[in-house]
Amino acid sequence: MSKKPHKISLIGSRATSVLSVTLVLIFLGLCATLGIAVHRASQAIENETSIIVTIVPGEDPLRVSELKRQFNASEWVDSYDFTDAKTVLSREANTMSGDALEALELLSGNPFGDEFVLHIASGWRSTDSINALTERLYDTESVDIVSGDASALGSANEGLNRMMLFLSILAAVLLIISIALINNTISLSIYSRRFNIHTMRLVGATNAFIRRPFVHAGMYTGLLAGLIAATVIGALQLYLMLYDDLIGTWITPAVIVLTAIGIVVAGTLIARAAAWCAATTYLNKSFNQLFKR
C-alpha cells in the first residue's frame, strides 16, 4: 500500500514529461515550418528579381536587336521579356484617364520606347550586384531609363534574415528547456530507485547496466512525444497547404513528411541524450550524495 502514492507520482511525472516534451517539440516544429516558409519566401523574392530597361523612344530597330543579342549572351541575364513601343503605348493609354489621356492623344508620335524586363540569374541577385548592373545599363547606348528593385530586395532579405535569427534563437531556447525537463524526470526516477541502484552496485552491476533502463525510458518518452508532436504539426501543415495556394507551394507533402520524421528523430535523440547525461551525472555521485535529493 505504501508504494501506491510513489508509483502514481512517478507515472504522473512521466506523463508530465511526455506532455512537456511534446509541447516543446510542437514549438520546434512550428519554428521549422516558419523557417521553411521564410526560406521559400526568400527564394521567391530572389526568383522575381528583375531590372526594367526602357529604350530611347524611336530608337533604330537594329540597335534594339543588338541589345537582344547582348542580353541573350550575358551571363547575368537568366531570361528577358521584350515589349515593343506600340504595345507599351497601348498599355499605358489603358491606365490613363482625363487630362493625361487627352495630352497623350495630342502627341504626334509615340513617347514611349521599347521595354526589356531582365530576369537576373541566380548568382547576380544580391543588392550590390543589382546596383552595379543598373549603373552598367545606364552607360549603355540606346538605354533611356533603368529601374531595378535592389532596395526592395535588400529590405526583404534583411527582414527575412532577422526572422530566421529569431527562430534560431527560439529553437535553441526550446531545446534547452526540453533537455532540462527530461533531465529532471530521469533524476526523479533514479532518486526513487536509489535503494535498488545501491543494491545492484553491491552485487557488481556496472554503471552502464544500471543506466540502460533509464536511457531506454527516456527514448520512449521522446519517441511518444515526437509522434504526438509530429501528428499535430503535420495536421497544421496539411491544413495550411490546402487553405492557401501560395502556402501550398511552400509546404508540400514532402515537406510535411520530412518535418514529421525530423520531429520524431529529434525527440528521440534529445530525450536519449538528456537521459544518458542525467543518469551518468547521478551515478557518478558518491554513496552519501546518492541518498541526497
Coordinates of C-alpha atoms in Angstrom, one line a residue:
M1 CA 0.0 0.0 0.0
S2 CA 2.8 2.4 0.8
K3 CA 4.2 2.1 -2.8
K4 CA 1.0 3.3 -4.4
P5 CA 1.4 7.1 -3.9
H6 CA 5.0 6.8 -5.1
K7 CA 4.0 4.8 -8.2
I8 CA 1.3 7.3 -9.0
S9 CA 3.7 10.1 -8.5
L10 CA 6.3 8.5 -10.8
I11 CA 3.6 7.8 -13.5
G12 CA 2.4 11.4 -13.2
S13 CA 5.9 12.8 -13.6
R14 CA 6.4 10.7 -16.7
A15 CA 3.1 11.8 -18.2
T16 CA 4.1 15.4 -17.4
S17 CA 7.4 14.8 -19.0
V18 CA 5.8 13.5 -22.2
L19 CA 3.4 16.4 -22.3
S20 CA 6.1 18.9 -21.7
V21 CA 8.4 17.5 -24.3
T22 CA 5.5 17.2 -26.7
L23 CA 4.8 20.9 -26.3
V24 CA 8.5 21.8 -26.8
L25 CA 8.6 19.6 -30.0
I26 CA 5.4 21.3 -31.3
F27 CA 7.0 24.7 -30.8
L28 CA 10.2 23.4 -32.6
G29 CA 8.0 22.1 -35.4
L30 CA 6.3 25.4 -35.7
C31 CA 9.8 27.1 -35.8
A32 CA 10.8 24.6 -38.5
T33 CA 7.6 25.3 -40.5
L34 CA 8.1 29.1 -40.3
G35 CA 11.8 28.6 -41.2
I36 CA 10.8 26.7 -44.3
A37 CA 8.2 29.3 -45.2
V38 CA 10.7 32.1 -44.7
H39 CA 13.3 30.3 -46.8
R40 CA 10.8 29.7 -49.6
A41 CA 9.6 33.3 -49.5
S42 CA 13.3 34.5 -49.8
Q43 CA 13.7 32.2 -52.8
A44 CA 10.5 33.5 -54.4
I45 CA 11.7 37.1 -53.9
E46 CA 15.0 36.3 -55.4
N47 CA 13.5 34.5 -58.4
E48 CA 11.3 37.5 -59.2
T49 CA 14.3 39.9 -59.1
S50 CA 14.4 41.8 -62.4
I51 CA 15.5 45.1 -64.0
I52 CA 13.3 47.1 -66.3
V53 CA 15.2 48.7 -69.2
T54 CA 13.4 51.3 -71.3
I55 CA 14.9 52.1 -74.7
V56 CA 15.1 55.6 -76.1
P57 CA 11.8 56.4 -78.0
G58 CA 12.2 55.9 -81.7
E59 CA 15.5 54.0 -81.5
D60 CA 16.8 52.2 -84.5
P61 CA 15.5 48.6 -84.6
L62 CA 19.0 47.4 -85.5
R63 CA 20.3 48.7 -82.2
V64 CA 17.4 47.1 -80.3
S65 CA 18.3 43.8 -82.0
E66 CA 21.9 44.3 -80.9
L67 CA 20.7 44.7 -77.3
K68 CA 18.7 41.5 -77.6
R69 CA 21.8 39.7 -78.8
Q70 CA 23.8 41.1 -75.9
F71 CA 21.2 40.1 -73.3
N72 CA 21.0 36.6 -74.8
A73 CA 24.8 36.2 -74.4
S74 CA 25.0 37.8 -71.0
E75 CA 25.8 35.6 -68.0
W76 CA 23.8 37.7 -65.6
V77 CA 20.6 37.6 -67.6
D78 CA 18.6 34.4 -67.0
S79 CA 15.9 35.4 -69.4
Y80 CA 14.0 38.6 -70.5
D81 CA 10.6 39.7 -71.7
F82 CA 10.5 42.2 -74.6
T83 CA 7.6 44.6 -75.2
D84 CA 7.7 46.8 -78.3
A85 CA 6.9 50.5 -78.2
K86 CA 3.4 50.2 -79.7
T87 CA 2.4 47.7 -77.0
V88 CA 3.8 49.9 -74.3
L89 CA 1.8 52.9 -75.7
S90 CA -1.4 50.8 -75.7
R91 CA -0.7 49.5 -72.1
E92 CA 0.0 53.0 -70.7
A93 CA -3.0 54.5 -72.5
N94 CA -5.3 52.0 -70.8
T95 CA -4.1 53.1 -67.4
M96 CA -4.5 56.8 -68.1
S97 CA -7.7 59.0 -67.9
G98 CA -8.7 62.6 -68.1
D99 CA -6.1 65.2 -68.9
A100 CA -3.3 62.8 -69.1
L101 CA -5.0 60.7 -71.8
E102 CA -6.0 63.8 -73.8
A103 CA -2.4 65.1 -73.7
L104 CA -1.2 61.7 -74.9
E105 CA -3.7 61.7 -77.8
L106 CA -2.5 65.2 -78.9
L107 CA 1.1 63.9 -79.4
S108 CA 2.1 63.2 -83.0
G109 CA 4.4 60.4 -82.2
N110 CA 4.9 57.6 -79.7
P111 CA 6.6 59.0 -76.5
F112 CA 7.4 55.5 -75.2
G113 CA 10.3 53.3 -76.2
D114 CA 10.7 49.5 -76.3
E115 CA 10.9 47.8 -73.0
F116 CA 13.0 44.9 -71.6
V117 CA 12.3 43.1 -68.4
L118 CA 15.5 41.4 -67.5
H119 CA 15.2 38.4 -65.1
I120 CA 18.5 38.2 -63.2
A121 CA 20.5 35.0 -63.0
S122 CA 20.8 33.3 -59.6
G123 CA 24.4 34.4 -59.0
W124 CA 23.7 38.1 -59.5
R125 CA 20.7 38.7 -57.2
S126 CA 22.4 40.5 -54.4
T127 CA 21.8 44.2 -53.7
D128 CA 25.4 45.1 -54.7
S129 CA 25.1 43.2 -58.0
I130 CA 21.8 44.8 -58.9
N131 CA 23.2 48.3 -58.3
A132 CA 26.3 47.5 -60.3
L133 CA 24.2 46.2 -63.2
T134 CA 21.9 49.2 -63.1
E135 CA 24.9 51.5 -63.4
R136 CA 26.3 49.5 -66.3
L137 CA 23.0 49.6 -68.2
Y138 CA 22.7 53.4 -67.7
D139 CA 26.1 53.7 -69.5
T140 CA 24.8 51.6 -72.4
E141 CA 23.9 53.4 -75.6
S142 CA 20.2 53.4 -76.6
V143 CA 19.1 52.9 -73.0
D144 CA 16.8 55.7 -71.6
I145 CA 15.6 54.5 -68.2
V146 CA 16.7 51.7 -65.9
S147 CA 14.7 50.7 -62.9
G148 CA 15.8 47.9 -60.5
D149 CA 14.4 46.7 -57.2
A150 CA 17.7 46.5 -55.3
S151 CA 16.5 48.4 -52.3
A152 CA 13.3 46.3 -52.1
L153 CA 15.4 43.1 -52.4
G154 CA 17.8 44.3 -49.7
S155 CA 14.9 45.3 -47.3
A156 CA 13.1 42.0 -47.9
N157 CA 16.3 39.9 -47.3
E158 CA 17.2 41.9 -44.2
G159 CA 13.7 41.3 -42.7
L160 CA 13.8 37.6 -43.6
N161 CA 17.3 37.2 -42.1
R162 CA 16.2 38.8 -38.8
M163 CA 13.2 36.4 -38.7
M164 CA 15.5 33.4 -39.3
L165 CA 17.8 34.6 -36.5
F166 CA 14.8 35.0 -34.1
L167 CA 13.6 31.5 -35.0
S168 CA 17.0 30.0 -34.5
I169 CA 17.3 31.6 -31.0
L170 CA 13.8 30.5 -30.1
A171 CA 14.6 26.9 -31.2
A172 CA 17.8 26.9 -29.2
V173 CA 15.9 28.1 -26.1
L174 CA 13.2 25.4 -26.5
L175 CA 15.9 22.7 -27.0
I176 CA 17.5 23.7 -23.7
I177 CA 14.1 23.6 -22.0
S178 CA 13.3 20.1 -23.3
I179 CA 16.7 18.8 -22.1
A180 CA 16.1 20.3 -18.7
L181 CA 12.6 18.7 -18.4
I182 CA 13.9 15.3 -19.4
N183 CA 16.9 15.6 -17.1
N184 CA 14.6 16.4 -14.1
T185 CA 12.3 13.5 -14.9
I186 CA 15.2 11.0 -15.2
S187 CA 16.7 12.3 -12.0
L188 CA 13.5 11.8 -10.1
S189 CA 13.2 8.3 -11.5
I190 CA 16.7 7.5 -10.4
Y191 CA 16.2 9.0 -7.0
S192 CA 13.0 6.9 -6.5
R193 CA 15.1 3.8 -7.2
R194 CA 18.2 4.8 -5.3
F195 CA 18.0 1.8 -2.9
N196 CA 17.7 -0.7 -5.8
I197 CA 20.6 1.1 -7.5
H198 CA 22.7 0.8 -4.3
T199 CA 21.9 -2.9 -4.1
M200 CA 22.8 -3.5 -7.7
R201 CA 26.1 -1.8 -7.2
L202 CA 26.8 -4.1 -4.2
V203 CA 26.4 -7.2 -6.4
G204 CA 28.7 -5.8 -9.0
A205 CA 26.4 -4.1 -11.6
T206 CA 28.2 -1.6 -13.8
N207 CA 27.0 1.9 -14.3
A208 CA 26.3 1.1 -18.0
F209 CA 24.0 -1.8 -16.9
I210 CA 22.2 0.4 -14.4
R211 CA 22.0 3.3 -16.8
R212 CA 20.4 1.3 -19.7
P213 CA 16.8 1.2 -18.5
F214 CA 16.7 4.9 -17.8
V215 CA 18.1 5.7 -21.2
H216 CA 15.5 3.4 -22.8
A217 CA 12.8 5.1 -20.8
G218 CA 14.0 8.5 -22.0
M219 CA 14.0 7.3 -25.6
Y220 CA 10.4 6.0 -25.2
T221 CA 9.4 9.3 -23.7
G222 CA 11.0 11.2 -26.6
L223 CA 9.5 8.8 -29.2
L224 CA 6.0 9.1 -27.8
A225 CA 6.3 12.9 -27.6
G226 CA 7.7 13.1 -31.1
L227 CA 4.8 11.0 -32.6
I228 CA 2.2 13.2 -30.9
A229 CA 4.0 16.5 -31.9
A230 CA 4.5 15.2 -35.5
T231 CA 0.8 14.4 -35.8
V232 CA -0.2 17.9 -34.5
I233 CA 2.4 19.7 -36.8
G234 CA 1.5 17.5 -39.8
A235 CA -2.2 18.3 -39.4
L236 CA -1.5 22.0 -39.1
Q237 CA 0.8 21.9 -42.2
L238 CA -1.8 20.0 -44.2
Y239 CA -4.5 22.5 -43.3
L240 CA -2.3 25.4 -44.3
M241 CA -1.3 23.7 -47.6
L242 CA -5.0 23.1 -48.5
Y243 CA -6.1 26.5 -47.2
D244 CA -3.9 28.7 -49.3
D245 CA -2.5 28.0 -52.8
L246 CA 0.6 30.2 -52.1
I247 CA 1.4 28.3 -48.9
G248 CA 0.8 25.1 -50.8
T249 CA 3.8 25.9 -53.0
W250 CA 6.0 26.3 -49.9
I251 CA 4.6 23.4 -47.8
T252 CA 4.4 20.3 -49.9
P253 CA 3.6 16.7 -48.9
A254 CA 7.3 16.0 -49.0
V255 CA 8.0 18.9 -46.5
I256 CA 5.2 17.5 -44.2
V257 CA 6.7 14.0 -44.2
L258 CA 10.3 15.3 -43.7
T259 CA 9.2 17.6 -40.9
A260 CA 7.4 14.7 -39.2
I261 CA 10.4 12.4 -39.4
G262 CA 12.6 15.2 -38.2
I263 CA 10.4 15.8 -35.1
V264 CA 10.3 12.2 -34.2
V265 CA 14.0 11.6 -34.6
A266 CA 14.8 14.9 -32.8
G267 CA 12.6 14.0 -29.9
T268 CA 14.1 10.5 -29.6
L269 CA 17.7 11.7 -29.8
I270 CA 17.2 14.7 -27.5
A271 CA 15.5 12.5 -24.9
R272 CA 18.1 9.8 -25.1
A273 CA 21.0 12.3 -24.7
A274 CA 19.3 14.0 -21.8
A275 CA 18.5 10.7 -20.1
W276 CA 22.1 9.5 -20.6
C277 CA 23.5 12.7 -19.1
A278 CA 21.1 12.7 -16.2
A279 CA 21.8 9.1 -15.3
T280 CA 25.6 9.4 -15.7
T281 CA 25.6 12.5 -13.5
Y282 CA 23.6 10.8 -10.8
L283 CA 25.6 7.6 -10.9
N284 CA 28.9 9.4 -10.6
K285 CA 27.8 10.7 -7.2
S286 CA 29.3 9.1 -4.1
F287 CA 27.4 6.8 -1.7
N288 CA 26.4 9.7 0.6
Q289 CA 25.4 12.0 -2.3
L290 CA 23.3 9.3 -3.9
F291 CA 20.9 9.5 -0.9
K292 CA 20.6 13.2 -1.1
R293 CA 18.0 14.9 -3.3

